[in-house]
Amino acid sequence: MIPWTYRYASRDFGSFLSDAKQRMDLVSDNSAYTAVDAVFQVFRRRLTVEQGLAFACALPSVLCAIFIREWDVTRKPVPFSSREVMSREAQQVRKHHNLTPDNAIEATAWALRRHVDQRDLDRVLEALPLAAREYWHVDVADPAELQQRIF
Protein backbone atom coordinates (compact mmCIF):
# COMPACT_ATOMS: atom_id res chain seq x y z
CA MET A 1 0.00 0.00 0.00
CA ILE A 2 1.36 3.44 -0.95
CA PRO A 3 1.60 5.74 2.07
CA TRP A 4 -0.76 8.72 2.08
CA THR A 5 2.14 11.19 2.17
CA TYR A 6 3.33 9.91 -1.23
CA ARG A 7 0.00 9.25 -2.88
CA TYR A 8 -1.33 12.75 -2.11
CA ALA A 9 1.96 14.66 -1.91
CA SER A 10 1.04 17.43 -4.36
CA ARG A 11 -2.39 17.99 -2.88
CA ASP A 12 -1.07 18.03 0.70
CA PHE A 13 1.73 20.42 -0.21
CA GLY A 14 -0.65 22.73 -2.07
CA SER A 15 -2.94 22.86 0.95
CA PHE A 16 -0.03 23.50 3.32
CA LEU A 17 1.34 26.26 1.09
CA SER A 18 -2.10 27.86 0.85
CA ASP A 19 -2.36 27.92 4.65
CA ALA A 20 1.14 29.39 5.01
CA LYS A 21 0.51 31.97 2.29
CA GLN A 22 -2.75 33.07 3.90
CA ARG A 23 -1.23 33.25 7.39
CA MET A 24 1.69 35.34 6.07
CA ASP A 25 -0.65 37.53 4.03
CA LEU A 26 1.32 36.83 0.84
CA VAL A 27 -0.17 36.81 -2.65
CA SER A 28 1.87 34.19 -4.48
CA ASP A 29 2.85 30.59 -3.96
CA ASN A 30 6.42 31.53 -4.91
CA SER A 31 6.64 34.05 -2.06
CA ALA A 32 5.16 31.56 0.39
CA TYR A 33 7.54 28.81 -0.75
CA THR A 34 10.55 31.12 -0.33
CA ALA A 35 9.42 32.06 3.18
CA VAL A 36 8.78 28.44 4.23
CA ASP A 37 12.10 27.30 2.77
CA ALA A 38 13.88 30.10 4.64
CA VAL A 39 12.15 29.17 7.92
CA PHE A 40 13.26 25.56 7.42
CA GLN A 41 16.84 26.62 6.63
CA VAL A 42 17.05 28.79 9.74
CA PHE A 43 15.81 25.92 11.91
CA ARG A 44 17.99 23.34 10.18
CA ARG A 45 21.14 25.40 10.78
CA ARG A 46 20.61 24.86 14.51
CA LEU A 47 20.38 21.07 14.44
CA THR A 48 22.77 18.19 14.17
CA VAL A 49 22.27 15.93 11.17
CA GLU A 50 20.65 13.30 13.41
CA GLN A 51 18.25 15.85 14.90
CA GLY A 52 17.41 17.26 11.49
CA LEU A 53 16.67 13.88 9.98
CA ALA A 54 14.45 12.95 12.92
CA PHE A 55 12.53 16.21 12.40
CA ALA A 56 12.32 15.68 8.64
CA CYS A 57 10.83 12.20 9.15
CA ALA A 58 7.87 13.79 10.98
CA LEU A 59 7.04 15.93 7.92
CA PRO A 60 4.91 15.13 4.89
CA SER A 61 7.01 14.01 1.90
CA VAL A 62 7.28 17.33 0.02
CA LEU A 63 8.05 19.31 3.17
CA CYS A 64 10.64 16.69 4.12
CA ALA A 65 12.28 17.11 0.72
CA ILE A 66 12.30 20.90 1.06
CA PHE A 67 13.76 20.64 4.55
CA ILE A 68 16.74 18.51 3.52
CA ARG A 69 17.32 20.02 0.05
CA GLU A 70 20.85 21.40 -0.36
CA TRP A 71 21.67 20.89 3.32
CA ASP A 72 25.40 21.19 3.96
CA VAL A 73 25.64 18.49 6.60
CA THR A 74 29.32 19.29 7.23
CA ARG A 75 28.48 22.59 8.95
CA LYS A 76 28.32 22.70 12.74
CA PRO A 77 25.00 23.80 14.26
CA VAL A 78 24.69 27.40 15.41
CA PRO A 79 22.89 28.44 18.61
CA PHE A 80 19.21 29.32 18.65
CA SER A 81 18.42 33.04 18.95
CA SER A 82 15.26 34.98 19.63
CA ARG A 83 12.42 34.50 17.18
CA GLU A 84 12.93 38.08 16.03
CA VAL A 85 16.61 37.50 15.21
CA MET A 86 15.82 34.21 13.45
CA SER A 87 13.03 35.92 11.48
CA ARG A 88 15.55 38.48 10.23
CA GLU A 89 17.83 35.60 9.27
CA ALA A 90 15.01 34.01 7.26
CA GLN A 91 14.47 37.32 5.48
CA GLN A 92 18.08 37.21 4.28
CA VAL A 93 17.68 33.88 2.44
CA ARG A 94 17.59 34.70 -1.29
CA LYS A 95 17.11 38.30 -0.20
CA HIS A 96 16.60 39.61 -3.74
CA HIS A 97 13.58 37.31 -4.17
CA ASN A 98 12.33 37.29 -0.61
CA LEU A 99 9.13 38.87 0.69
CA THR A 100 9.26 36.90 3.93
CA PRO A 101 7.19 38.74 6.56
CA ASP A 102 8.07 39.17 10.21
CA ASN A 103 5.60 36.43 11.19
CA ALA A 104 7.10 33.79 8.87
CA ILE A 105 8.22 31.42 11.63
CA GLU A 106 4.89 31.57 13.46
CA ALA A 107 2.93 31.28 10.21
CA THR A 108 4.97 28.31 9.00
CA ALA A 109 4.59 26.62 12.39
CA TRP A 110 0.83 27.25 12.30
CA ALA A 111 0.49 25.78 8.81
CA LEU A 112 2.82 22.89 9.61
CA ARG A 113 0.85 21.87 12.67
CA ARG A 114 -2.29 21.69 10.53
CA HIS A 115 -0.61 19.30 8.09
CA VAL A 116 1.30 16.83 10.25
CA ASP A 117 0.48 14.26 12.85
CA GLN A 118 1.11 16.54 15.83
CA ARG A 119 1.83 13.60 18.12
CA ASP A 120 4.71 12.54 15.85
CA LEU A 121 5.99 16.11 15.57
CA ASP A 122 5.79 16.68 19.32
CA ARG A 123 7.52 13.36 20.03
CA VAL A 124 10.42 14.41 17.79
CA LEU A 125 10.53 17.92 19.25
CA GLU A 126 10.61 16.54 22.81
CA ALA A 127 13.97 14.96 22.00
CA LEU A 128 15.35 18.32 20.79
CA PRO A 129 16.48 21.33 22.83
CA LEU A 130 13.78 23.51 24.39
CA ALA A 131 14.59 26.27 21.89
CA ALA A 132 13.65 23.90 19.04
CA ARG A 133 10.25 23.24 20.63
CA GLU A 134 9.75 26.97 21.09
CA TYR A 135 10.61 27.57 17.43
CA TRP A 136 7.59 25.49 16.37
CA HIS A 137 5.26 26.65 19.15
CA VAL A 138 2.05 28.42 18.15
CA ASP A 139 -0.33 30.25 20.47
CA VAL A 140 -3.97 29.94 19.43
CA ALA A 141 -7.16 30.86 21.23
CA ASP A 142 -8.92 27.74 19.95
CA PRO A 143 -6.89 24.50 19.70
CA ALA A 144 -9.27 23.29 16.98
CA GLU A 145 -7.59 25.84 14.74
CA LEU A 146 -4.56 23.53 14.61
CA GLN A 147 -6.40 20.28 14.01
CA GLN A 148 -4.84 18.22 11.27
CA ARG A 149 -6.46 18.81 7.93
CA ILE A 150 -7.18 15.69 5.92
CA PHE A 151 -8.29 15.91 2.32
mmCIF file of C-alpha atoms in Angstrom:
data_model
loop_
_atom_site.group_PDB
_atom_site.id
_atom_site.type_symbol
_atom_site.label_atom_id
_atom_site.label_comp_id
_atom_site.label_asym_id
_atom_site.label_seq_id
_atom_site.Cartn_x
_atom_site.Cartn_y
_atom_site.Cartn_z
ATOM 1 C CA MET A 1 0.000 0.000 0.000
ATOM 2 C CA ILE A 2 1.360 3.435 -0.952
ATOM 3 C CA PRO A 3 1.605 5.738 2.075
ATOM 4 C CA TRP A 4 -0.763 8.721 2.080
ATOM 5 C CA THR A 5 2.137 11.190 2.172
ATOM 6 C CA TYR A 6 3.333 9.909 -1.232
ATOM 7 C CA ARG A 7 0.000 9.251 -2.885
ATOM 8 C CA TYR A 8 -1.333 12.746 -2.108
ATOM 9 C CA ALA A 9 1.956 14.655 -1.913
ATOM 10 C CA SER A 10 1.043 17.430 -4.355
ATOM 11 C CA ARG A 11 -2.392 17.988 -2.880
ATOM 12 C CA ASP A 12 -1.066 18.033 0.699
ATOM 13 C CA PHE A 13 1.731 20.420 -0.210
ATOM 14 C CA GLY A 14 -0.653 22.726 -2.069
ATOM 15 C CA SER A 15 -2.938 22.856 0.948
ATOM 16 C CA PHE A 16 -0.027 23.501 3.320
ATOM 17 C CA LEU A 17 1.336 26.256 1.085
ATOM 18 C CA SER A 18 -2.103 27.855 0.848
ATOM 19 C CA ASP A 19 -2.361 27.924 4.646
ATOM 20 C CA ALA A 20 1.135 29.387 5.012
ATOM 21 C CA LYS A 21 0.509 31.972 2.294
ATOM 22 C CA GLN A 22 -2.753 33.075 3.901
ATOM 23 C CA ARG A 23 -1.232 33.251 7.393
ATOM 24 C CA MET A 24 1.691 35.336 6.072
ATOM 25 C CA ASP A 25 -0.645 37.531 4.026
ATOM 26 C CA LEU A 26 1.315 36.832 0.845
ATOM 27 C CA VAL A 27 -0.165 36.812 -2.646
ATOM 28 C CA SER A 28 1.869 34.193 -4.479
ATOM 29 C CA ASP A 29 2.853 30.587 -3.961
ATOM 30 C CA ASN A 30 6.417 31.531 -4.911
ATOM 31 C CA SER A 31 6.641 34.053 -2.059
ATOM 32 C CA ALA A 32 5.160 31.556 0.387
ATOM 33 C CA TYR A 33 7.539 28.815 -0.750
ATOM 34 C CA THR A 34 10.546 31.121 -0.328
ATOM 35 C CA ALA A 35 9.420 32.062 3.183
ATOM 36 C CA VAL A 36 8.783 28.441 4.228
ATOM 37 C CA ASP A 37 12.095 27.297 2.769
ATOM 38 C CA ALA A 38 13.879 30.103 4.641
ATOM 39 C CA VAL A 39 12.150 29.170 7.918
ATOM 40 C CA PHE A 40 13.264 25.564 7.416
ATOM 41 C CA GLN A 41 16.842 26.616 6.627
ATOM 42 C CA VAL A 42 17.045 28.794 9.738
ATOM 43 C CA PHE A 43 15.808 25.922 11.911
ATOM 44 C CA ARG A 44 17.988 23.344 10.180
ATOM 45 C CA ARG A 45 21.142 25.405 10.775
ATOM 46 C CA ARG A 46 20.609 24.863 14.508
ATOM 47 C CA LEU A 47 20.382 21.070 14.436
ATOM 48 C CA THR A 48 22.771 18.194 14.167
ATOM 49 C CA VAL A 49 22.273 15.927 11.174
ATOM 50 C CA GLU A 50 20.652 13.297 13.408
ATOM 51 C CA GLN A 51 18.246 15.850 14.902
ATOM 52 C CA GLY A 52 17.407 17.263 11.493
ATOM 53 C CA LEU A 53 16.672 13.884 9.977
ATOM 54 C CA ALA A 54 14.453 12.953 12.918
ATOM 55 C CA PHE A 55 12.533 16.214 12.403
ATOM 56 C CA ALA A 56 12.320 15.680 8.637
ATOM 57 C CA CYS A 57 10.827 12.202 9.153
ATOM 58 C CA ALA A 58 7.867 13.786 10.978
ATOM 59 C CA LEU A 59 7.042 15.930 7.923
ATOM 60 C CA PRO A 60 4.907 15.127 4.888
ATOM 61 C CA SER A 61 7.007 14.014 1.900
ATOM 62 C CA VAL A 62 7.277 17.325 0.016
ATOM 63 C CA LEU A 63 8.053 19.311 3.167
ATOM 64 C CA CYS A 64 10.641 16.688 4.120
ATOM 65 C CA ALA A 65 12.282 17.108 0.717
ATOM 66 C CA ILE A 66 12.296 20.902 1.058
ATOM 67 C CA PHE A 67 13.758 20.644 4.553
ATOM 68 C CA ILE A 68 16.737 18.506 3.522
ATOM 69 C CA ARG A 69 17.317 20.020 0.053
ATOM 70 C CA GLU A 70 20.854 21.396 -0.356
ATOM 71 C CA TRP A 71 21.675 20.888 3.322
ATOM 72 C CA ASP A 72 25.395 21.186 3.958
ATOM 73 C CA VAL A 73 25.642 18.487 6.602
ATOM 74 C CA THR A 74 29.316 19.287 7.225
ATOM 75 C CA ARG A 75 28.478 22.593 8.952
ATOM 76 C CA LYS A 76 28.325 22.704 12.736
ATOM 77 C CA PRO A 77 25.001 23.801 14.257
ATOM 78 C CA VAL A 78 24.694 27.403 15.412
ATOM 79 C CA PRO A 79 22.886 28.438 18.608
ATOM 80 C CA PHE A 80 19.211 29.318 18.652
ATOM 81 C CA SER A 81 18.417 33.041 18.951
ATOM 82 C CA SER A 82 15.264 34.981 19.625
ATOM 83 C CA ARG A 83 12.419 34.499 17.178
ATOM 84 C CA GLU A 84 12.932 38.084 16.026
ATOM 85 C CA VAL A 85 16.606 37.496 15.212
ATOM 86 C CA MET A 86 15.820 34.213 13.453
ATOM 87 C CA SER A 87 13.029 35.917 11.484
ATOM 88 C CA ARG A 88 15.553 38.479 10.227
ATOM 89 C CA GLU A 89 17.834 35.604 9.268
ATOM 90 C CA ALA A 90 15.008 34.011 7.265
ATOM 91 C CA GLN A 91 14.469 37.319 5.478
ATOM 92 C CA GLN A 92 18.083 37.208 4.284
ATOM 93 C CA VAL A 93 17.680 33.883 2.445
ATOM 94 C CA ARG A 94 17.593 34.695 -1.294
ATOM 95 C CA LYS A 95 17.109 38.297 -0.199
ATOM 96 C CA HIS A 96 16.596 39.612 -3.743
ATOM 97 C CA HIS A 97 13.579 37.308 -4.170
ATOM 98 C CA ASN A 98 12.327 37.285 -0.610
ATOM 99 C CA LEU A 99 9.128 38.870 0.687
ATOM 100 C CA THR A 100 9.261 36.898 3.927
ATOM 101 C CA PRO A 101 7.193 38.738 6.555
ATOM 102 C CA ASP A 102 8.071 39.171 10.211
ATOM 103 C CA ASN A 103 5.604 36.426 11.195
ATOM 104 C CA ALA A 104 7.096 33.787 8.870
ATOM 105 C CA ILE A 105 8.221 31.420 11.633
ATOM 106 C CA GLU A 106 4.888 31.571 13.456
ATOM 107 C CA ALA A 107 2.931 31.276 10.207
ATOM 108 C CA THR A 108 4.966 28.311 8.999
ATOM 109 C CA ALA A 109 4.591 26.625 12.393
ATOM 110 C CA TRP A 110 0.826 27.253 12.301
ATOM 111 C CA ALA A 111 0.492 25.782 8.814
ATOM 112 C CA LEU A 112 2.823 22.893 9.610
ATOM 113 C CA ARG A 113 0.853 21.866 12.675
ATOM 114 C CA ARG A 114 -2.291 21.691 10.530
ATOM 115 C CA HIS A 115 -0.611 19.303 8.090
ATOM 116 C CA VAL A 116 1.302 16.831 10.248
ATOM 117 C CA ASP A 117 0.477 14.263 12.850
ATOM 118 C CA GLN A 118 1.115 16.537 15.827
ATOM 119 C CA ARG A 119 1.831 13.599 18.124
ATOM 120 C CA ASP A 120 4.707 12.542 15.849
ATOM 121 C CA LEU A 121 5.985 16.107 15.573
ATOM 122 C CA ASP A 122 5.786 16.683 19.324
ATOM 123 C CA ARG A 123 7.518 13.362 20.027
ATOM 124 C CA VAL A 124 10.419 14.411 17.792
ATOM 125 C CA LEU A 125 10.531 17.923 19.251
ATOM 126 C CA GLU A 126 10.611 16.538 22.813
ATOM 127 C CA ALA A 127 13.973 14.963 21.996
ATOM 128 C CA LEU A 128 15.353 18.321 20.794
ATOM 129 C CA PRO A 129 16.481 21.328 22.826
ATOM 130 C CA LEU A 130 13.779 23.505 24.393
ATOM 131 C CA ALA A 131 14.587 26.268 21.891
ATOM 132 C CA ALA A 132 13.651 23.901 19.044
ATOM 133 C CA ARG A 133 10.252 23.238 20.629
ATOM 134 C CA GLU A 134 9.754 26.968 21.089
ATOM 135 C CA TYR A 135 10.606 27.572 17.428
ATOM 136 C CA TRP A 136 7.585 25.490 16.369
ATOM 137 C CA HIS A 137 5.264 26.649 19.152
ATOM 138 C CA VAL A 138 2.053 28.424 18.147
ATOM 139 C CA ASP A 139 -0.330 30.246 20.471
ATOM 140 C CA VAL A 140 -3.966 29.938 19.431
ATOM 141 C CA ALA A 141 -7.162 30.857 21.230
ATOM 142 C CA ASP A 142 -8.921 27.735 19.954
ATOM 143 C CA PRO A 143 -6.886 24.496 19.700
ATOM 144 C CA ALA A 144 -9.275 23.293 16.983
ATOM 145 C CA GLU A 145 -7.585 25.836 14.744
ATOM 146 C CA LEU A 146 -4.558 23.534 14.612
ATOM 147 C CA GLN A 147 -6.397 20.284 14.011
ATOM 148 C CA GLN A 148 -4.836 18.220 11.275
ATOM 149 C CA ARG A 149 -6.459 18.810 7.928
ATOM 150 C CA ILE A 150 -7.183 15.695 5.920
ATOM 151 C CA PHE A 151 -8.286 15.908 2.319
#
